[in-house]
Amino acid sequence: MKELNGISDRVSHQLDIAAFTAQIQADDIASYHAAGFDIVLGKPLNMQSLAAWIGVAKADSSQGGRPPASILPEPAASSPRSDSGLDECSGSTNVDKAESLIDLNLIQQDIDYLGLDAVIEMLELYTESSQKQIQALGEYPRHAGTLLHALKGSSASMGLIAMANLCKGLEGGAYQDGEHQELLQLYRDSITALERQLNA
């Protein structure tokens, strides 16, 4: 932060400095502002929020004003979790199941801004890293807090809302084998739902 403020002091106008974080509770945001950040951008960051902030920051900087204190993502709709993460009502459709697992709006935004090929590549990278995290969770449950936190953030960024919500719920407690099996099944169901959406 000190280096960034030094750069701001050397230029002819105020530079707006943004924090990008999954820690978006009110006290977290206050601590970022106390540290000197002008704005807090919350994960998962949608492109519209980022574009809005860049436009506001650019306009405000040229007019001597300040950008808004925080731009947080719109909360994703979540559904109650079941053992598999799927809606077990017999009349549900694949779309209903997908909506309970993935954030269709975030995925469409990513496709619109980045392109389908880039989103498919992101899914491949996510799958590779998350498989390692899930394997480590099974082998080293004492590191569950750190692993679940990382998995929560990457899942949210990919639009896998049920995975992110389950990781968040498991993050603070003792990680049990039954929870590992639940997480593993939800992971498989979520990847399948996202792959179907991308191939539609």
C-alpha positions as YAML, in Angstrom:
chain: A
units: angstrom
residues:
- id: 1
  name: MET
  ca: [0.00, 0.00, 0.00]
- id: 2
  name: LYS
  ca: [2.86, 2.35, 0.85]
- id: 3
  name: GLU
  ca: [4.37, 1.88, -2.62]
- id: 4
  name: LEU
  ca: [1.02, 2.50, -4.31]
- id: 5
  name: ASN
  ca: [0.48, 5.67, -2.30]
- id: 6
  name: GLY
  ca: [4.01, 6.77, -3.27]
- id: 7
  name: ILE
  ca: [3.15, 6.37, -6.95]
- id: 8
  name: SER
  ca: [-0.03, 8.34, -6.41]
- id: 9
  name: ASP
  ca: [1.98, 11.14, -4.78]
- id: 10
  name: ARG
  ca: [4.35, 11.32, -7.80]
- id: 11
  name: VAL
  ca: [1.65, 11.71, -10.46]
- id: 12
  name: SER
  ca: [-0.32, 14.82, -11.13]
- id: 13
  name: HIS
  ca: [-3.64, 13.37, -10.00]
- id: 14
  name: GLN
  ca: [-5.02, 11.02, -7.36]
- id: 15
  name: LEU
  ca: [-4.87, 7.34, -8.29]
- id: 16
  name: ASP
  ca: [-7.77, 5.27, -7.04]
- id: 17
  name: ILE
  ca: [-6.60, 2.01, -5.47]
- id: 18
  name: ALA
  ca: [-8.96, -0.95, -5.38]
- id: 19
  name: ALA
  ca: [-8.86, -4.10, -3.24]
- id: 20
  name: PHE
  ca: [-10.15, -7.29, -4.85]
- id: 21
  name: THR
  ca: [-11.23, -9.82, -2.25]
- id: 22
  name: ALA
  ca: [-13.67, -12.50, -1.15]
- id: 23
  name: GLN
  ca: [-13.67, -10.94, 2.34]
- id: 24
  name: ILE
  ca: [-16.64, -8.60, 1.94]
- id: 25
  name: GLN
  ca: [-18.11, -8.37, 5.43]
- id: 26
  name: ALA
  ca: [-18.65, -4.82, 6.72]
- id: 27
  name: ASP
  ca: [-15.69, -5.01, 9.12]
- id: 28
  name: ASP
  ca: [-13.45, -6.38, 6.34]
- id: 29
  name: ILE
  ca: [-14.40, -3.51, 4.04]
- id: 30
  name: ALA
  ca: [-13.72, -1.03, 6.85]
- id: 31
  name: SER
  ca: [-10.25, -2.53, 7.41]
- id: 32
  name: TYR
  ca: [-9.42, -2.22, 3.71]
- id: 33
  name: HIS
  ca: [-10.48, 1.43, 3.74]
- id: 34
  name: ALA
  ca: [-8.43, 2.00, 6.90]
- id: 35
  name: ALA
  ca: [-5.43, 0.50, 5.10]
- id: 36
  name: GLY
  ca: [-5.87, 3.09, 2.33]
- id: 37
  name: PHE
  ca: [-7.85, 1.37, -0.39]
- id: 38
  name: ASP
  ca: [-10.36, 3.64, -2.11]
- id: 39
  name: ILE
  ca: [-12.73, 0.86, -3.12]
- id: 40
  name: VAL
  ca: [-13.35, -2.80, -2.39]
- id: 41
  name: LEU
  ca: [-14.34, -5.06, -5.28]
- id: 42
  name: GLY
  ca: [-15.93, -8.28, -4.06]
- id: 43
  name: LYS
  ca: [-15.49, -11.78, -5.44]
- id: 44
  name: PRO
  ca: [-16.90, -13.19, -7.53]
- id: 45
  name: LEU
  ca: [-16.37, -10.08, -9.59]
- id: 46
  name: ASN
  ca: [-18.74, -9.66, -12.45]
- id: 47
  name: MET
  ca: [-17.56, -7.75, -15.47]
- id: 48
  name: GLN
  ca: [-20.34, -5.18, -15.20]
- id: 49
  name: SER
  ca: [-19.20, -4.18, -11.69]
- id: 50
  name: LEU
  ca: [-15.60, -3.87, -12.83]
- id: 51
  name: ALA
  ca: [-16.54, -1.88, -15.92]
- id: 52
  name: ALA
  ca: [-18.80, 0.37, -13.85]
- id: 53
  name: TRP
  ca: [-16.02, 1.05, -11.35]
- id: 54
  name: ILE
  ca: [-13.45, 1.74, -14.05]
- id: 55
  name: GLY
  ca: [-15.84, 4.19, -15.69]
- id: 56
  name: VAL
  ca: [-16.71, 5.87, -12.39]
- id: 57
  name: ALA
  ca: [-13.09, 5.97, -11.24]
- id: 58
  name: LYS
  ca: [-11.93, 7.45, -14.54]
- id: 59
  name: ALA
  ca: [-14.69, 10.07, -14.57]
- id: 60
  name: ASP
  ca: [-14.25, 10.90, -10.88]
- id: 61
  name: SER
  ca: [-10.46, 11.13, -11.16]
- id: 62
  name: SER
  ca: [-10.74, 13.59, -14.02]
- id: 63
  name: GLN
  ca: [-13.22, 15.65, -11.97]
- id: 64
  name: GLY
  ca: [-11.32, 15.40, -8.69]
- id: 65
  name: GLY
  ca: [-13.96, 13.20, -7.05]
- id: 66
  name: ARG
  ca: [-13.78, 9.77, -5.47]
- id: 67
  name: PRO
  ca: [-15.21, 6.45, -6.64]
- id: 68
  name: PRO
  ca: [-17.80, 4.62, -4.53]
- id: 69
  name: ALA
  ca: [-16.46, 2.90, -1.41]
- id: 70
  name: SER
  ca: [-17.30, -0.60, -2.57]
- id: 71
  name: ILE
  ca: [-18.80, -2.51, -5.43]
- id: 72
  name: LEU
  ca: [-19.91, -5.91, -4.31]
- id: 73
  name: PRO
  ca: [-21.20, -8.71, -6.51]
- id: 74
  name: GLU
  ca: [-24.88, -9.38, -6.60]
- id: 75
  name: PRO
  ca: [-25.57, -12.32, -4.31]
- id: 76
  name: ALA
  ca: [-26.15, -15.50, -6.22]
- id: 77
  name: ALA
  ca: [-29.35, -17.33, -5.60]
- id: 78
  name: SER
  ca: [-28.72, -20.42, -3.56]
- id: 79
  name: SER
  ca: [-30.85, -23.39, -2.83]
- id: 80
  name: PRO
  ca: [-30.91, -25.60, 0.23]
- id: 81
  name: ARG
  ca: [-28.29, -28.27, -0.02]
- id: 82
  name: SER
  ca: [-29.14, -31.90, -0.34]
- id: 83
  name: ASP
  ca: [-26.76, -34.84, -0.20]
- id: 84
  name: SER
  ca: [-26.07, -34.63, -3.92]
- id: 85
  name: GLY
  ca: [-26.64, -30.90, -4.37]
- id: 86
  name: LEU
  ca: [-29.45, -31.69, -6.82]
- id: 87
  name: ASP
  ca: [-33.12, -30.85, -6.50]
- id: 88
  name: GLU
  ca: [-34.66, -34.22, -5.80]
- id: 89
  name: CYS
  ca: [-38.20, -33.28, -6.80]
- id: 90
  name: SER
  ca: [-39.27, -35.76, -9.44]
- id: 91
  name: GLY
  ca: [-40.72, -33.03, -11.65]
- id: 92
  name: SER
  ca: [-37.56, -30.93, -11.87]
- id: 93
  name: THR
  ca: [-35.86, -30.37, -15.21]
- id: 94
  name: ASN
  ca: [-32.18, -30.26, -16.08]
- id: 95
  name: VAL
  ca: [-32.49, -26.45, -16.17]
- id: 96
  name: ASP
  ca: [-33.88, -26.44, -12.62]
- id: 97
  name: LYS
  ca: [-31.02, -28.67, -11.48]
- id: 98
  name: ALA
  ca: [-28.46, -26.50, -13.26]
- id: 99
  name: GLU
  ca: [-29.87, -23.35, -11.66]
- id: 100
  name: SER
  ca: [-29.47, -24.90, -8.21]
- id: 101
  name: LEU
  ca: [-25.83, -25.71, -8.92]
- id: 102
  name: ILE
  ca: [-24.48, -22.95, -11.15]
- id: 103
  name: ASP
  ca: [-24.98, -19.22, -11.61]
- id: 104
  name: LEU
  ca: [-26.27, -19.12, -15.16]
- id: 105
  name: ASN
  ca: [-26.07, -15.30, -15.32]
- id: 106
  name: LEU
  ca: [-22.39, -15.20, -14.29]
- id: 107
  name: ILE
  ca: [-21.53, -17.94, -16.76]
- id: 108
  name: GLN
  ca: [-23.32, -16.12, -19.58]
- id: 109
  name: GLN
  ca: [-21.52, -12.87, -18.67]
- id: 110
  name: ASP
  ca: [-18.19, -14.69, -18.82]
- id: 111
  name: ILE
  ca: [-19.09, -16.15, -22.22]
- id: 112
  name: ASP
  ca: [-20.22, -12.73, -23.50]
- id: 113
  name: TYR
  ca: [-17.04, -10.95, -22.31]
- id: 114
  name: LEU
  ca: [-14.39, -13.65, -22.67]
- id: 115
  name: GLY
  ca: [-15.80, -16.00, -25.28]
- id: 116
  name: LEU
  ca: [-16.83, -19.63, -25.02]
- id: 117
  name: ASP
  ca: [-13.35, -21.00, -25.70]
- id: 118
  name: ALA
  ca: [-11.87, -18.98, -22.84]
- id: 119
  name: VAL
  ca: [-14.58, -20.15, -20.42]
- id: 120
  name: ILE
  ca: [-13.99, -23.78, -21.45]
- id: 121
  name: GLU
  ca: [-10.26, -23.28, -20.82]
- id: 122
  name: MET
  ca: [-11.04, -21.71, -17.43]
- id: 123
  name: LEU
  ca: [-13.15, -24.74, -16.55]
- id: 124
  name: GLU
  ca: [-10.28, -27.05, -17.50]
- id: 125
  name: LEU
  ca: [-7.90, -25.10, -15.25]
- id: 126
  name: TYR
  ca: [-10.46, -25.03, -12.43]
- id: 127
  name: THR
  ca: [-11.03, -28.78, -12.76]
- id: 128
  name: GLU
  ca: [-7.31, -29.49, -12.60]
- id: 129
  name: SER
  ca: [-6.69, -27.34, -9.51]
- id: 130
  name: SER
  ca: [-9.90, -28.25, -7.69]
- id: 131
  name: GLN
  ca: [-9.30, -31.98, -8.10]
- id: 132
  name: LYS
  ca: [-5.97, -31.51, -6.32]
- id: 133
  name: GLN
  ca: [-7.67, -29.50, -3.56]
- id: 134
  name: ILE
  ca: [-10.39, -32.11, -3.07]
- id: 135
  name: GLN
  ca: [-7.82, -34.90, -3.00]
- id: 136
  name: ALA
  ca: [-5.82, -32.97, -0.39]
- id: 137
  name: LEU
  ca: [-9.00, -32.47, 1.66]
- id: 138
  name: GLY
  ca: [-9.45, -36.23, 1.81]
- id: 139
  name: GLU
  ca: [-5.81, -36.86, 2.71]
- id: 140
  name: TYR
  ca: [-5.12, -33.90, 5.01]
- id: 141
  name: PRO
  ca: [-8.35, -32.87, 6.76]
- id: 142
  name: ARG
  ca: [-6.37, -30.77, 9.27]
- id: 143
  name: HIS
  ca: [-5.79, -28.28, 6.41]
- id: 144
  name: ALA
  ca: [-9.49, -28.18, 5.57]
- id: 145
  name: GLY
  ca: [-9.98, -24.50, 6.43]
- id: 146
  name: THR
  ca: [-7.36, -23.28, 3.96]
- id: 147
  name: LEU
  ca: [-8.31, -25.77, 1.26]
- id: 148
  name: LEU
  ca: [-12.05, -25.08, 1.58]
- id: 149
  name: HIS
  ca: [-11.44, -21.32, 1.47]
- id: 150
  name: ALA
  ca: [-9.46, -21.65, -1.76]
- id: 151
  name: LEU
  ca: [-12.03, -24.02, -3.25]
- id: 152
  name: LYS
  ca: [-14.85, -21.68, -2.24]
- id: 153
  name: GLY
  ca: [-13.26, -18.74, -4.06]
- id: 154
  name: SER
  ca: [-12.40, -20.61, -7.23]
- id: 155
  name: SER
  ca: [-15.83, -22.27, -7.34]
- id: 156
  name: ALA
  ca: [-17.59, -18.92, -6.93]
- id: 157
  name: SER
  ca: [-15.44, -17.40, -9.68]
- id: 158
  name: MET
  ca: [-16.49, -20.23, -12.01]
- id: 159
  name: GLY
  ca: [-20.16, -19.72, -11.14]
- id: 160
  name: LEU
  ca: [-20.45, -22.97, -9.18]
- id: 161
  name: ILE
  ca: [-22.66, -21.48, -6.48]
- id: 162
  name: ALA
  ca: [-23.68, -24.68, -4.73]
- id: 163
  name: MET
  ca: [-20.01, -25.69, -4.38]
- id: 164
  name: ALA
  ca: [-19.05, -22.24, -3.09]
- id: 165
  name: ASN
  ca: [-21.91, -22.29, -0.57]
- id: 166
  name: LEU
  ca: [-21.08, -25.78, 0.66]
- id: 167
  name: CYS
  ca: [-17.40, -24.88, 1.08]
- id: 168
  name: LYS
  ca: [-18.40, -21.76, 2.99]
- id: 169
  name: GLY
  ca: [-20.61, -23.84, 5.30]
- id: 170
  name: LEU
  ca: [-17.85, -26.39, 5.93]
- id: 171
  name: GLU
  ca: [-15.01, -23.89, 6.26]
- id: 172
  name: GLY
  ca: [-15.23, -23.22, 9.98]
- id: 173
  name: GLY
  ca: [-15.84, -26.71, 11.35]
- id: 174
  name: ALA
  ca: [-14.10, -30.04, 11.71]
- id: 175
  name: TYR
  ca: [-14.06, -31.69, 8.31]
- id: 176
  name: GLN
  ca: [-15.63, -35.17, 8.42]
- id: 177
  name: ASP
  ca: [-15.51, -38.06, 5.96]
- id: 178
  name: GLY
  ca: [-19.26, -37.79, 5.28]
- id: 179
  name: GLU
  ca: [-18.80, -34.14, 4.39]
- id: 180
  name: HIS
  ca: [-15.98, -35.08, 2.05]
- id: 181
  name: GLN
  ca: [-18.24, -37.52, 0.22]
- id: 182
  name: GLU
  ca: [-20.98, -34.87, 0.00]
- id: 183
  name: LEU
  ca: [-18.49, -32.32, -1.36]
- id: 184
  name: LEU
  ca: [-17.12, -34.80, -3.88]
- id: 185
  name: GLN
  ca: [-20.60, -35.66, -5.19]
- id: 186
  name: LEU
  ca: [-21.62, -32.01, -5.40]
- id: 187
  name: TYR
  ca: [-18.37, -31.25, -7.24]
- id: 188
  name: ARG
  ca: [-19.11, -33.94, -9.83]
- id: 189
  name: ASP
  ca: [-22.71, -32.77, -10.26]
- id: 190
  name: SER
  ca: [-21.62, -29.13, -10.59]
- id: 191
  name: ILE
  ca: [-18.94, -29.87, -13.21]
- id: 192
  name: THR
  ca: [-21.46, -31.94, -15.18]
- id: 193
  name: ALA
  ca: [-24.04, -29.13, -15.03]
- id: 194
  name: LEU
  ca: [-21.50, -26.53, -16.18]
- id: 195
  name: GLU
  ca: [-20.22, -28.74, -19.00]
- id: 196
  name: ARG
  ca: [-23.80, -29.26, -20.20]
- id: 197
  name: GLN
  ca: [-24.41, -25.53, -20.10]
- id: 198
  name: LEU
  ca: [-21.25, -24.82, -22.10]
- id: 199
  name: ASN
  ca: [-22.11, -27.48, -24.67]
- id: 200
  name: ALA
  ca: [-25.72, -26.33, -25.07]
...
